[in-house]
Each structure stands twice: as C-alpha cells, then as structure tokens.
Short mmCIF file of C-alpha atoms and ligand atoms in Angstrom, two decimals:
data_model
loop_
_atom_site.label_atom_id
_atom_site.label_comp_id
_atom_site.label_asym_id
_atom_site.label_seq_id
_atom_site.Cartn_x
_atom_site.Cartn_y
_atom_site.Cartn_z
CA MET O 228 102.31 112.66 107.01
CA MET O 229 104.56 109.84 108.28
CA PRO O 230 107.64 110.83 110.27
CA PRO O 231 110.94 110.33 108.39
CA ALA O 232 112.52 106.87 108.27
CA HIS O 233 114.46 105.93 111.43
CA PRO O 234 117.70 107.89 111.39
CA PHE O 235 119.87 104.97 112.57
CA ASP O 236 118.62 102.56 109.89
CA ASP O 237 119.85 104.57 106.92
CA ASP O 238 122.80 102.29 106.02
CA LYS O 239 120.79 99.22 104.84
CA LEU O 240 118.89 98.64 101.63
CA LYS O 241 115.23 98.86 102.55
CA GLU O 242 112.94 96.00 101.82
CA GLU O 243 110.16 96.83 99.45
CA CYS O 244 106.69 95.86 100.49
CA GLY O 245 104.87 92.80 101.62
CA VAL O 246 101.52 91.53 100.38
CA PHE O 247 99.06 89.02 101.80
CA GLY O 248 95.49 87.76 100.87
CA VAL O 249 92.98 85.24 102.07
CA ILE O 250 89.82 83.79 100.58
CA GLY O 251 87.40 81.26 102.04
CA THR O 252 87.80 81.75 105.76
CA GLN O 253 85.66 83.62 108.28
CA ASP O 254 87.03 87.00 109.26
CA ALA O 255 89.65 86.90 106.54
CA SER O 256 91.01 90.28 107.67
CA ASN O 257 92.18 88.94 110.95
CA PHE O 258 94.33 86.40 109.02
CA VAL O 259 95.55 89.16 106.76
CA ALA O 260 96.48 91.28 109.75
CA LEU O 261 98.49 88.37 111.22
CA GLY O 262 100.11 87.68 107.90
CA LEU O 263 101.08 91.39 107.50
CA HIS O 264 102.54 91.38 111.00
CA ALA O 265 104.77 88.48 109.96
CA LEU O 266 105.84 90.43 106.88
CA GLN O 267 106.49 93.71 108.83
CA HIS O 268 110.28 93.42 108.07
CA ARG O 269 109.31 94.13 104.34
CA GLY O 270 107.82 97.59 105.22
CA GLN O 271 107.21 99.50 108.38
CA GLU O 272 105.93 102.81 107.14
CA ALA O 273 102.29 102.01 106.66
CA GLY O 274 99.84 99.19 106.11
CA GLY O 275 96.42 98.64 104.75
CA ILE O 276 93.66 95.95 104.46
CA VAL O 277 90.62 95.77 102.13
CA SER O 278 87.96 93.18 102.76
CA TYR O 279 84.66 92.21 101.02
CA ASP O 280 81.43 91.37 102.68
CA ALA O 281 78.25 90.54 100.71
CA GLU O 282 76.13 92.88 102.80
CA LEU O 283 78.60 95.75 103.35
CA GLY O 284 80.56 95.50 100.11
CA PHE O 285 84.31 96.58 100.05
CA GLN O 286 85.70 98.03 103.23
CA SER O 287 89.16 99.38 103.69
CA ALA O 288 91.43 100.70 106.48
CA ARG O 289 94.84 102.24 105.78
CA ARG O 290 97.10 103.35 108.60
CA PHE O 291 100.57 104.72 109.28
CA GLY O 292 102.82 102.68 111.42
CA TYR O 293 103.23 99.06 112.51
CA VAL O 294 100.52 96.43 111.88
CA ARG O 295 100.45 95.60 115.64
CA ASP O 296 99.64 99.19 116.49
CA ASN O 297 96.65 99.48 114.15
CA PHE O 298 95.31 96.17 113.11
CA THR O 299 94.96 94.59 116.52
CA SER O 300 92.25 97.11 117.52
CA GLN O 301 88.82 95.57 117.62
CA LYS O 302 87.33 98.79 116.48
CA ILE O 303 89.31 98.74 113.30
CA MET O 304 88.98 95.01 112.64
CA GLU O 305 85.15 95.19 113.02
CA THR O 306 85.06 97.38 110.09
CA LEU O 307 86.66 94.79 107.90
CA PRO O 308 84.26 91.82 107.82
CA GLY O 309 84.01 89.05 105.25
CA SER O 310 85.66 85.94 103.99
CA LEU O 311 87.83 87.66 101.46
CA ALA O 312 90.59 90.20 102.27
CA ILE O 313 93.99 91.41 101.07
CA GLY O 314 96.68 93.60 102.72
CA HIS O 315 99.89 95.43 102.09
CA VAL O 316 102.70 96.73 104.22
CA ARG O 317 104.71 99.48 102.74
CA TYR O 318 108.14 101.04 102.69
CA SER O 319 107.94 103.65 100.01
CA THR O 320 110.15 102.73 97.07
CA SER O 321 108.23 105.00 94.71
CA GLY O 322 106.10 108.02 95.08
CA ASN O 323 107.18 110.44 97.88
CA LYS O 324 109.89 108.45 99.49
CA GLY O 325 109.95 108.75 103.29
CA GLN O 326 107.06 111.17 103.11
CA THR O 327 104.21 108.76 102.65
CA ALA O 328 100.82 110.26 102.41
CA ILE O 329 97.74 108.21 103.34
CA ARG O 330 96.67 108.24 99.72
CA ASP O 331 99.91 106.35 98.81
CA VAL O 332 99.12 103.54 101.25
CA GLN O 333 97.87 100.44 99.56
CA PRO O 334 95.74 98.36 98.70
CA PHE O 335 94.37 100.57 95.94
CA PHE O 336 90.72 100.26 95.05
CA GLY O 337 88.96 100.88 91.67
CA GLU O 338 85.21 100.59 90.87
CA PHE O 339 84.70 99.18 87.34
CA ALA O 340 81.54 98.58 85.37
CA MET O 341 81.67 94.88 86.32
CA GLY O 342 82.31 95.57 90.05
CA GLY O 343 85.21 96.75 92.28
CA ALA O 344 88.67 95.43 92.63
CA ALA O 345 91.49 96.09 95.05
CA ILE O 346 95.15 95.49 94.42
CA ALA O 347 98.28 95.36 96.54
CA HIS O 348 101.58 95.54 94.69
CA ASN O 349 105.18 94.56 95.71
CA GLY O 350 107.85 95.69 93.32
CA ASN O 351 108.55 98.70 91.18
CA ILE O 352 107.23 99.69 87.73
CA THR O 353 110.20 100.87 85.69
CA ASN O 354 108.09 102.68 83.02
CA ALA O 355 105.65 104.20 85.49
CA ASN O 356 106.47 107.84 84.56
CA ALA O 357 105.73 107.23 80.91
CA LEU O 358 102.56 105.33 81.66
CA ARG O 359 101.34 107.99 84.12
CA ARG O 360 102.04 110.77 81.49
CA GLU O 361 100.03 108.81 78.85
CA LEU O 362 97.24 108.03 81.19
CA ILE O 363 96.90 111.60 82.43
CA GLU O 364 96.85 112.87 78.81
CA ARG O 365 93.97 110.50 78.15
CA GLY O 366 92.01 111.71 81.11
CA SER O 367 92.89 109.60 84.13
CA ILE O 368 92.88 111.39 87.43
CA PHE O 369 95.58 110.05 89.81
CA GLN O 370 94.96 110.03 93.56
CA SER O 371 98.42 109.03 94.67
CA SER O 372 102.11 109.45 93.88
CA SER O 373 102.58 105.75 93.68
CA ASP O 374 103.61 103.80 90.54
CA SER O 375 101.22 101.05 91.43
CA GLU O 376 98.16 103.21 90.75
CA CYS O 377 98.95 103.04 87.01
CA ILE O 378 97.68 99.40 87.11
CA ILE O 379 94.21 100.41 88.29
CA HIS O 380 94.03 103.10 85.60
CA LEU O 381 95.22 100.74 82.86
CA MET O 382 92.61 98.19 84.06
CA ALA O 383 89.88 100.94 83.88
CA ARG O 384 90.75 101.64 80.21
CA SER O 385 90.92 97.97 79.15
CA LEU O 386 88.12 96.67 76.97
CA GLN O 387 88.26 93.12 78.36
CA ARG O 388 85.20 91.56 79.80
CA ASN O 389 86.18 90.72 83.34
CA ILE O 390 88.63 91.80 85.97
CA PRO O 391 91.32 89.09 85.69
CA GLU O 392 91.40 89.77 81.91
CA ARG O 393 91.67 93.53 82.43
CA MET O 394 94.43 92.95 84.93
CA GLU O 395 96.33 90.78 82.32
CA ASP O 396 95.75 93.58 79.79
CA ALA O 397 97.14 96.19 82.16
CA LEU O 398 100.13 94.18 83.22
CA ARG O 399 101.21 93.60 79.64
CA ARG O 400 101.89 97.30 79.44
CA VAL O 401 103.87 97.36 82.65
CA GLU O 402 107.67 96.91 82.79
CA GLY O 403 109.64 96.08 85.90
CA ALA O 404 108.89 93.95 88.91
CA PHE O 405 105.52 93.01 90.32
CA SER O 406 104.16 90.41 92.75
CA ILE O 407 100.53 91.35 93.08
CA VAL O 408 97.65 90.26 95.33
CA ALA O 409 94.28 91.53 94.16
CA MET O 410 90.67 90.83 94.86
CA THR O 411 87.24 91.20 93.37
CA ARG O 412 83.87 90.38 95.13
CA THR O 413 84.43 86.66 94.58
CA LYS O 414 88.05 86.13 93.54
CA LEU O 415 91.51 86.34 95.03
CA ILE O 416 94.14 86.94 92.33
CA GLY O 417 97.85 86.57 92.52
CA VAL O 418 100.34 87.53 89.74
CA ARG O 419 104.15 87.52 89.37
CA ASP O 420 105.97 89.38 86.64
CA PRO O 421 107.57 87.26 83.88
CA LEU O 422 111.05 87.40 85.46
CA GLY O 423 109.64 86.59 88.97
CA VAL O 424 111.78 89.20 90.58
CA ARG O 425 109.87 89.44 93.77
CA PRO O 426 108.46 86.42 95.72
CA LEU O 427 104.89 85.23 96.05
CA VAL O 428 103.63 81.91 97.50
CA LEU O 429 100.32 80.08 97.79
CA GLY O 430 99.11 78.48 100.98
CA ARG O 431 96.06 76.37 102.10
CA VAL O 432 94.29 77.64 105.23
CA GLY O 433 91.43 75.29 106.27
CA ASP O 434 89.05 75.19 103.39
CA GLY O 435 90.36 78.53 102.11
CA TRP O 436 93.53 79.81 100.37
CA ALA O 437 96.21 82.37 101.24
CA LEU O 438 98.71 84.23 99.06
CA SER O 439 101.79 85.76 100.73
CA SER O 440 105.09 87.41 99.93
CA GLU O 441 106.87 84.85 102.13
CA THR O 442 106.18 81.49 103.69
CA CYS O 443 106.86 82.78 107.23
CA ALA O 444 103.49 84.61 107.04
CA LEU O 445 101.70 81.34 106.14
CA ASP O 446 103.21 79.70 109.26
CA ILE O 447 101.75 82.39 111.59
CA ILE O 448 98.09 81.65 110.38
CA GLY O 449 98.57 77.89 110.50
CA ALA O 450 98.43 77.67 106.67
CA GLU O 451 100.14 74.99 104.77
CA PHE O 452 102.68 76.03 102.18
CA VAL O 453 101.43 74.67 98.84
CA ARG O 454 103.85 76.15 96.30
CA GLU O 455 105.44 79.34 94.85
CA ILE O 456 103.47 81.26 92.25
CA GLU O 457 105.63 80.76 89.20
CA PRO O 458 107.26 83.70 87.35
CA GLY O 459 104.75 85.02 84.79
CA GLU O 460 101.92 83.13 86.41
CA MET O 461 98.45 84.49 87.34
CA VAL O 462 96.36 82.43 89.82
CA VAL O 463 92.67 83.19 90.06
CA ILE O 464 91.21 81.63 93.25
CA THR O 465 87.45 81.17 93.89
CA ASP O 466 85.36 78.87 95.97
CA LYS O 467 85.92 76.31 93.16
CA GLY O 468 89.65 76.23 93.53
CA VAL O 469 92.80 77.55 91.93
CA GLU O 470 92.96 78.38 88.20
CA SER O 471 96.51 78.95 86.89
CA LEU O 472 97.20 81.01 83.77
CA PHE O 473 100.33 82.19 82.05
CA PRO O 474 99.28 85.36 80.20
CA PHE O 475 102.76 86.77 79.48
CA ARG O 476 105.50 85.81 76.99
CA ARG O 477 107.71 83.32 78.74
CA VAL O 478 111.24 84.45 79.57
CA ALA O 479 114.04 82.92 81.71
CA PRO O 480 113.32 83.84 85.33
CA ARG O 481 115.58 86.25 87.26
CA PHE O 482 114.56 86.18 90.94
CA CYS O 483 116.17 88.75 93.25
CA ILE O 484 119.25 87.15 94.70
CA PHE O 485 119.32 89.69 97.45
CA GLU O 486 116.15 88.11 98.89
CA HIS O 487 118.32 85.21 99.86
CA VAL O 488 120.99 87.41 101.32
CA TYR O 489 119.01 89.89 103.41
CA PHE O 490 115.37 90.83 102.56
CA SER O 491 113.45 87.62 103.34
CA ARG O 492 113.07 86.32 106.87
CA PRO O 493 115.46 83.46 107.69
CA ASP O 494 112.51 81.16 108.57
CA SER O 495 111.04 81.51 104.98
CA ILE O 496 111.52 79.07 102.12
CA LEU O 497 112.68 80.49 98.80
CA GLY O 498 113.01 78.52 95.64
CA GLY O 499 112.65 75.30 97.68
CA ARG O 500 115.50 76.32 100.02
CA SER O 501 115.47 77.50 103.61
CA VAL O 502 116.74 81.06 103.66
CA TYR O 503 118.52 80.33 106.91
CA GLU O 504 120.44 77.37 105.31
CA THR O 505 121.30 79.52 102.24
CA ARG O 506 122.75 82.26 104.55
CA GLU O 507 124.71 79.69 106.41
CA ALA O 508 126.01 78.34 103.07
CA ILE O 509 127.06 81.94 102.09
CA GLY O 510 129.11 82.10 105.31
CA ARG O 511 130.80 78.83 104.48
CA GLU O 512 131.64 80.00 100.97
CA LEU O 513 132.95 83.22 102.42
CA ALA O 514 135.26 81.31 104.76
CA LYS O 515 136.59 79.28 101.89
CA GLU O 516 137.13 82.29 99.62
CA ALA O 517 138.51 84.71 102.22
CA PRO O 518 140.02 82.88 105.24
CA VAL O 519 141.76 84.82 107.99
CA ASP O 520 143.60 83.91 111.12
CA ALA O 521 141.51 85.18 114.07
CA ASP O 522 140.07 84.28 117.51
CA LEU O 523 136.28 84.96 117.11
CA VAL O 524 133.59 85.14 114.43
CA CYS O 525 130.89 87.63 115.45
CA PRO O 526 127.79 88.61 113.41
CA VAL O 527 126.54 92.05 112.97
CA PRO O 528 123.08 91.34 114.31
CA ASP O 529 120.64 90.25 113.30
CA SER O 530 120.94 89.72 109.61
CA GLY O 531 124.60 88.67 109.64
CA THR O 532 123.95 85.83 112.19
CA PRO O 533 123.48 82.81 109.87
CA ALA O 534 126.36 83.75 107.63
CA ALA O 535 128.61 84.20 110.70
CA ILE O 536 127.59 80.71 111.98
CA GLY O 537 128.44 79.25 108.48
CA PHE O 538 131.79 81.06 108.54
CA SER O 539 132.60 79.69 111.98
CA LEU O 540 131.58 76.16 111.08
CA GLN O 541 133.64 76.23 107.96
CA SER O 542 136.70 77.79 109.44
CA GLY O 543 136.70 76.20 112.94
CA ILE O 544 137.04 79.71 114.53
CA PRO O 545 134.67 79.98 117.50
CA TYR O 546 131.39 81.85 117.03
CA ALA O 547 130.51 84.48 119.60
CA MET O 548 127.76 87.16 120.09
CA GLY O 549 130.26 90.00 120.27
CA ILE O 550 127.62 92.60 119.51
CA ILE O 551 124.23 92.64 121.21
CA ARG O 552 121.24 94.29 119.56
CA ASN O 553 118.73 96.21 121.52
CA GLN O 554 115.52 94.43 120.39
CA TYR O 555 113.30 97.28 121.56
CA MET O 556 114.79 100.12 119.60
CA GLY O 557 112.14 100.27 116.84
CA ARG O 558 110.91 103.74 116.31
CA THR O 559 111.19 104.73 119.94
CA PHE O 560 112.90 108.01 119.16
CA ILE O 561 110.72 109.32 116.43
CA GLU O 562 112.19 112.87 116.75
CA PRO O 563 115.58 112.33 118.36
CA THR O 564 117.39 115.25 119.81
CA GLU O 565 120.82 116.14 118.38
CA GLN O 566 122.43 114.56 121.44
CA ILE O 567 120.64 111.23 120.97
CA ARG O 568 121.27 111.39 117.19
CA ASN O 569 125.06 111.60 117.95
CA MET O 570 124.92 108.32 119.89
CA GLY O 571 123.99 106.80 116.49
CA VAL O 572 124.48 103.06 116.28
CA ARG O 573 125.24 102.68 119.94
CA LEU O 574 121.52 103.01 120.65
CA LYS O 575 120.86 99.98 118.58
CA LEU O 576 123.99 97.84 119.04
CA ASN O 577 126.28 97.34 121.96
CA VAL O 578 129.63 95.47 122.17
CA ASN O 579 130.05 92.60 124.53
CA ARG O 580 133.27 94.01 125.85
CA ALA O 581 134.27 90.96 128.10
CA LEU O 582 134.27 88.72 124.97
CA ILE O 583 136.08 91.10 122.56
CA ARG O 584 138.98 92.50 124.70
CA GLY O 585 142.36 91.48 123.26
CA LYS O 586 140.76 89.35 120.51
CA ARG O 587 141.28 89.30 116.71
CA VAL O 588 137.63 89.60 115.59
CA ILE O 589 136.01 88.65 112.27
CA LEU O 590 132.82 90.65 111.86
CA VAL O 591 130.24 89.13 109.40
CA ASP O 592 127.68 91.56 107.86
CA ASP O 593 125.17 90.99 105.06
CA SER O 594 126.16 94.01 103.02
CA VAL O 595 127.96 97.40 102.95
CA VAL O 596 125.85 100.15 101.47
CA ARG O 597 127.12 103.60 102.47
CA GLY O 598 129.63 102.18 104.90
CA THR O 599 128.64 104.66 107.63
CA THR O 600 127.39 102.00 110.08
CA SER O 601 130.35 99.62 109.29
CA ARG O 602 132.76 102.37 110.35
CA LYS O 603 130.90 103.00 113.62
CA ILE O 604 130.71 99.32 114.45
CA LYS O 605 134.47 99.04 113.82
CA GLU O 606 135.13 101.95 116.22
CA MET O 607 132.90 100.28 118.87
CA ILE O 608 134.80 97.03 118.51
CA LEU O 609 138.19 98.72 118.79
CA ASP O 610 137.08 100.83 121.74
CA ALA O 611 136.15 97.61 123.41
CA GLY O 612 139.83 96.55 123.15
CA ALA O 613 139.85 94.28 120.13
CA ALA O 614 143.31 93.48 118.83
CA GLU O 615 142.27 93.19 115.05
CA VAL O 616 139.03 93.81 113.15
CA HIS O 617 138.34 91.83 109.93
CA PHE O 618 135.11 92.48 107.90
CA ARG O 619 133.64 89.65 105.90
CA ILE O 620 130.59 90.63 103.86
CA ALA O 621 127.95 88.01 102.80
CA SER O 622 127.17 89.77 99.47
CA PRO O 623 129.35 91.19 96.77
CA PRO O 624 130.01 94.93 96.65
CA THR O 625 126.71 96.85 96.22
CA ALA O 626 127.72 99.18 93.46
CA TRP O 627 124.45 99.79 91.63
CA PRO O 628 121.00 100.96 92.62
CA CYS O 629 117.93 98.70 92.49
CA PHE O 630 115.00 99.79 90.39
CA TYR O 631 112.82 96.83 91.18
CA GLY O 632 111.24 97.65 94.51
CA VAL O 633 114.20 98.12 96.86
CA ASP O 634 115.18 101.50 98.18
CA THR O 635 118.88 102.15 97.42
CA PRO O 636 120.77 105.37 97.64
CA GLN O 637 121.85 107.13 94.54
CA ARG O 638 124.75 105.46 92.90
CA GLU O 639 127.36 108.00 94.12
CA LYS O 640 126.36 107.33 97.73
CA LEU O 641 127.13 103.61 97.41
CA LEU O 642 130.57 103.09 98.75
CA ALA O 643 131.37 100.32 96.25
CA ALA O 644 130.48 102.60 93.37
CA THR O 645 133.27 104.98 94.01
CA MET O 646 135.94 102.86 95.74
CA SER O 647 137.96 99.68 95.10
CA GLU O 648 137.88 96.98 97.70
CA ASP O 649 141.27 98.16 99.05
CA GLU O 650 140.12 101.81 99.17
CA MET O 651 136.98 100.65 101.09
CA ARG O 652 139.15 98.75 103.49
CA ALA O 653 141.27 101.88 104.18
CA HIS O 654 138.13 104.02 104.43
CA LEU O 655 136.54 101.74 107.00
CA GLY O 656 139.93 101.42 108.86
CA VAL O 657 139.84 97.63 109.31
CA ASP O 658 142.62 95.20 109.11
CA SER O 659 141.03 93.31 106.20
CA LEU O 660 137.76 93.54 104.23
CA LYS O 661 136.50 90.83 101.82
CA PHE O 662 133.19 90.36 100.08
CA ILE O 663 131.83 87.07 98.82
CA SER O 664 132.34 86.73 95.00
CA LEU O 665 129.30 86.73 92.70
CA ASP O 666 130.14 83.11 91.83
CA GLY O 667 130.43 82.22 95.46
CA LEU O 668 127.00 83.62 96.14
CA TYR O 669 125.55 81.71 93.33
CA ARG O 670 127.04 78.59 94.56
CA ALA O 671 125.60 79.23 98.10
CA VAL O 672 122.13 79.60 96.64
CA GLY O 673 122.44 76.15 95.00
CA GLU O 674 123.94 76.85 91.49
CA ALA O 675 126.91 74.53 91.79
CA LYS O 676 128.62 75.91 88.68
CA GLY O 677 128.20 79.51 89.84
CA ARG O 678 126.81 82.38 87.67
CA ASN O 679 125.96 81.61 84.07
CA ASN O 680 127.28 84.90 82.60
CA ALA O 681 125.53 84.33 79.27
CA CYS O 682 122.12 84.03 80.98
CA PRO O 683 122.32 84.77 84.74
CA GLN O 684 119.98 82.67 86.80
CA TYR O 685 119.07 85.56 89.10
CA CYS O 686 118.68 89.32 89.13
CA ASP O 687 122.02 90.59 90.64
CA ALA O 688 121.91 93.99 89.07
CA CYS O 689 122.88 95.77 92.31
CA PHE O 690 126.22 93.92 92.19
CA SER O 691 126.79 93.40 88.49
CA GLY O 692 125.16 96.53 86.97
CA GLU O 693 123.39 94.14 84.51
CA TYR O 694 119.68 95.12 84.64
CA PRO O 695 117.32 92.36 83.44
CA VAL O 696 114.66 95.13 82.68
CA LYS O 697 115.74 98.36 81.20
CA PRO O 698 115.02 101.09 83.89
CA SER O 699 113.30 103.34 81.32
CA ASP O 700 112.17 106.02 83.80
CA MET O 701 115.63 106.35 85.33
CA LEU O 702 117.35 106.47 81.93
CA GLU O 703 115.09 109.34 81.06
CA LYS O 704 116.33 111.07 84.21
CA GLY O 705 119.95 110.56 83.16
CA PHE O 706 120.93 107.41 84.89
CA GLU O 707 123.91 105.83 83.06
CA MET O 708 123.91 102.07 82.68
CA LYS O 709 127.19 100.16 82.77
CA ALA O 710 128.97 100.18 79.45
CA ALA O 711 128.86 96.77 77.62
CA GLU O 712 132.11 94.78 78.09
S1 SF4 F 255 118.89 94.92 91.76
FE1 SF4 F 255 119.54 93.84 93.62
S2 SF4 F 255 117.99 94.15 95.20
FE2 SF4 F 255 117.07 94.77 93.13
S3 SF4 F 255 115.92 92.98 92.47
FE3 SF4 F 255 118.01 92.85 91.62
S4 SF4 F 255 119.26 91.65 93.04
FE4 SF4 F 255 117.37 92.33 94.09
#
C-alpha cells in the first residue's frame, strides 16, 4: 500500500491524473516515461506504462511513487520494448482514496477475442457504482476499486467487431468526465468525453504521434503540438495516420475552468491560450475588481505567482517574493513525527522577513479550500512583522465538490460552503479578503462578455454548484444539489 498523501498538502484541490501515449517511435516507453515525468503534477501516488512489442506482446510495469524513481531504471525500461506505449500517473480520485493498491494503478489491460487492449483514463465516471453493480450481476469479475475498470468490462461485453468500436460502445454507457489514451497491438487511441471536461492533445514526434494530457509533456520529448482532441472526438492512430471520429451526441463543450486557474502547468497551452498568460490576466482582473492600498504584492508560491505578477502590473504595486518555497520538500517526511507535523506549512514555505517587515502585504493565492493553510501563512506573515495582510484569490469561492476527476473535500469541509466572504475574512484573521468574480474569471480566460448564464462556456461547478453532468452515484449517496433559482 501507498503511504498516505503528504500531510502538508491537504489544503489544495488535488489534480486528477495524467495520461500519455506514443506510437511509431523506437522505444516508445522511454518517451512515455518522460511525458509522464512532465505530467507528474497531475498525480504523484503511482504510475504505470504498458508497451507492445511484436515478439514479446504486451508488457506492463506499474509502480508506487514518482516517475523519476521508477521509470528511469534501465532494468524496468528494458521490460517495456516496442514502438507503441501508453502511460498514466495517478492521484486517486476514485477507488480507495489515499490508499492506492497496486491493482488500482493504471493502465488497465484486457484480453479480448480480437486481441488485447490497454487503457489509461483521466477523469471520473459519475455513474460508476451503477455500472459496476450491473456488470457484477452479469458476471464481470473486478480486479480493482477504480471506476475506470468499468470501461474494460463494458468493452468485453460489447458485440462490436473491433476494439475502437467496442470502446465507443462502452463509452456511450459512461457518464462523467473522461480523457482516455488507449492502445491495441497496432493502434493508439485517444478519446474525450462530449463535454471535453479534461484536456487531451495530439503531437507529432518524428514519424510518430503522441497523445498527452498537456502540451508541456509534448515539449519534453521534442514533439510538435498539432492540436487539441476535440470534445466528443475519438482519434485512432495507426502507421497510416490519424483517423478522427465523433461517435457521441454533440453537446456544447464545458471544459474545466479550474485547469486554467491551477491544475495545468503554466507552460502548457489550453484552448489556444498560454496558461501562464491566462493566470496573469486573472491577476489583472482581480486588481481591477478588488483594489487595495498596499506596499507589496506577494504570491503564495508556486501556483499564485503568475496571478500575483498580473495583480502587480495592473495595480502598479511592486511585486516581491515575500514567501520562499522549499523546492525539495516533496515526500521527504513520509512518516513525520508529531513534532515535525506541528511545524506544518513552515517546512514548505518560509517568509522573506527582510522584505515583509513593516509592509502592507497583498498575498495572492490560487484558491481557498479548507482555509487551514491560508491561516498559517497569514500567521507567518504577521510574525515576520507585516503591518497589514490582504488576501486576493485567483478563483471564486470553492463551495462545491468536484465529481469529474478532482479530489475535493466533502462539501462541509469547504470553507466557502459554510461561510460568507466576510465570515471567511474574520476566520482567516486578515485585513481584507477578496475572490475574483465568476464573470471576472471568464473574462480572464478570454470570454469578453463573461459567463453566459443560460449556457455556461465552461464547467465551473465547484464555484457555481451547477453540475453539467448529474453526479448520479453521489446523489444516490445523499449528496444534495443546489436548489434551482
Ligand atoms: S467542478 Fe471544478 S474542478 Fe471539477 S471539472 Fe468542474 S471546474 Fe473543474
């Protein structure tokens, strides 16, 4: 079993998973390992790679921990030969959260009458419990606690002739969010759910092709970014090229707006826009919406940095690195003692006292989830002698859980679910607290007129409580949706 998630990182929404695949290059698994390394921010608990070699067939390696600690070993990489490979990095958003067993680590593999197939899934299936019950009643034997395994069993039961058609068949039964990279002996397959909640992009690497959750992972292998896979699109890639299919009923897309705020890496391109530039634009909007007289703008590193730069540029208030992050924290203290645990956020972040003393400080962070870290950071800043502390948050209040592949605490644990903005300000003990508005966030991601309330352009359910796909499993467990206004 994997050790529990890092105790000092429990106040952020956790990215879901990252997927990567390559076809048509020698030693494809080496490219996949590098791609997964670049996607490590999307999941640090475990990773896996499946490759196909004409002589040896399908080979797989699944390990706990970082990609760099496993898939750099020559011994492991030699077991993954071939010109076709896919991989997955995982943070558990389904199955046994924080208690990953190796059988839950993807890619999953299934042997069908027409040959084997492996799949790696990013997202969350919102009707997985119902599907699992039905499949078990009909004789399926599940190996893992992951919702993604349903797809393999649905494929096994399909009567279609080939694997891409079986996959289409299976995915038509699935509700929720999925960006999938899959492979057969000769094909690399990429699919995005009809709403396109999670990202997936196509790249060209030499004479071959790559599929990736984000463009930053194409850069690391020297692949050229070709385009995003469209919402509802399935691409089937062989040595003859890329075939594009649209097997699902077309609906208006609802990409996850939080990818722009926090999940994706700032050096990735999303929806034709640089993530870094979008975050800077969020900071500018925030400065327009919630100005404050102060001496310094400081980011809560690292994710608050581009928004803090944007805030500083817009407001004219100098930017400073008032908080320094210890880059080597990682999982150093897997089993911290009580004494170390009490040091909490100080192990990860340290205040640059010389800069802060006597200053009125604006702290820019990407989000407030439970608020526990924000409180500690405020204390550290005041201890260092700051005259005032003002929080500016680059997302609207996170008041609802995500059911589409992001790990969020239960609704009652979200600070914004139980308190008004003013109550949160008093709870955090800061001089002022302001969040960007939903419209301001939409403007920053390029929607000049803001949010179209009749047909929102993005998924923003964790802010608005308006879920684009009914979370059936959670409703069954008693989750209460927001009442219609
Ligand atoms: S609920 Fe929030 S985090 Fe989840 S997909 Fe929607 S916008 Fe993204």
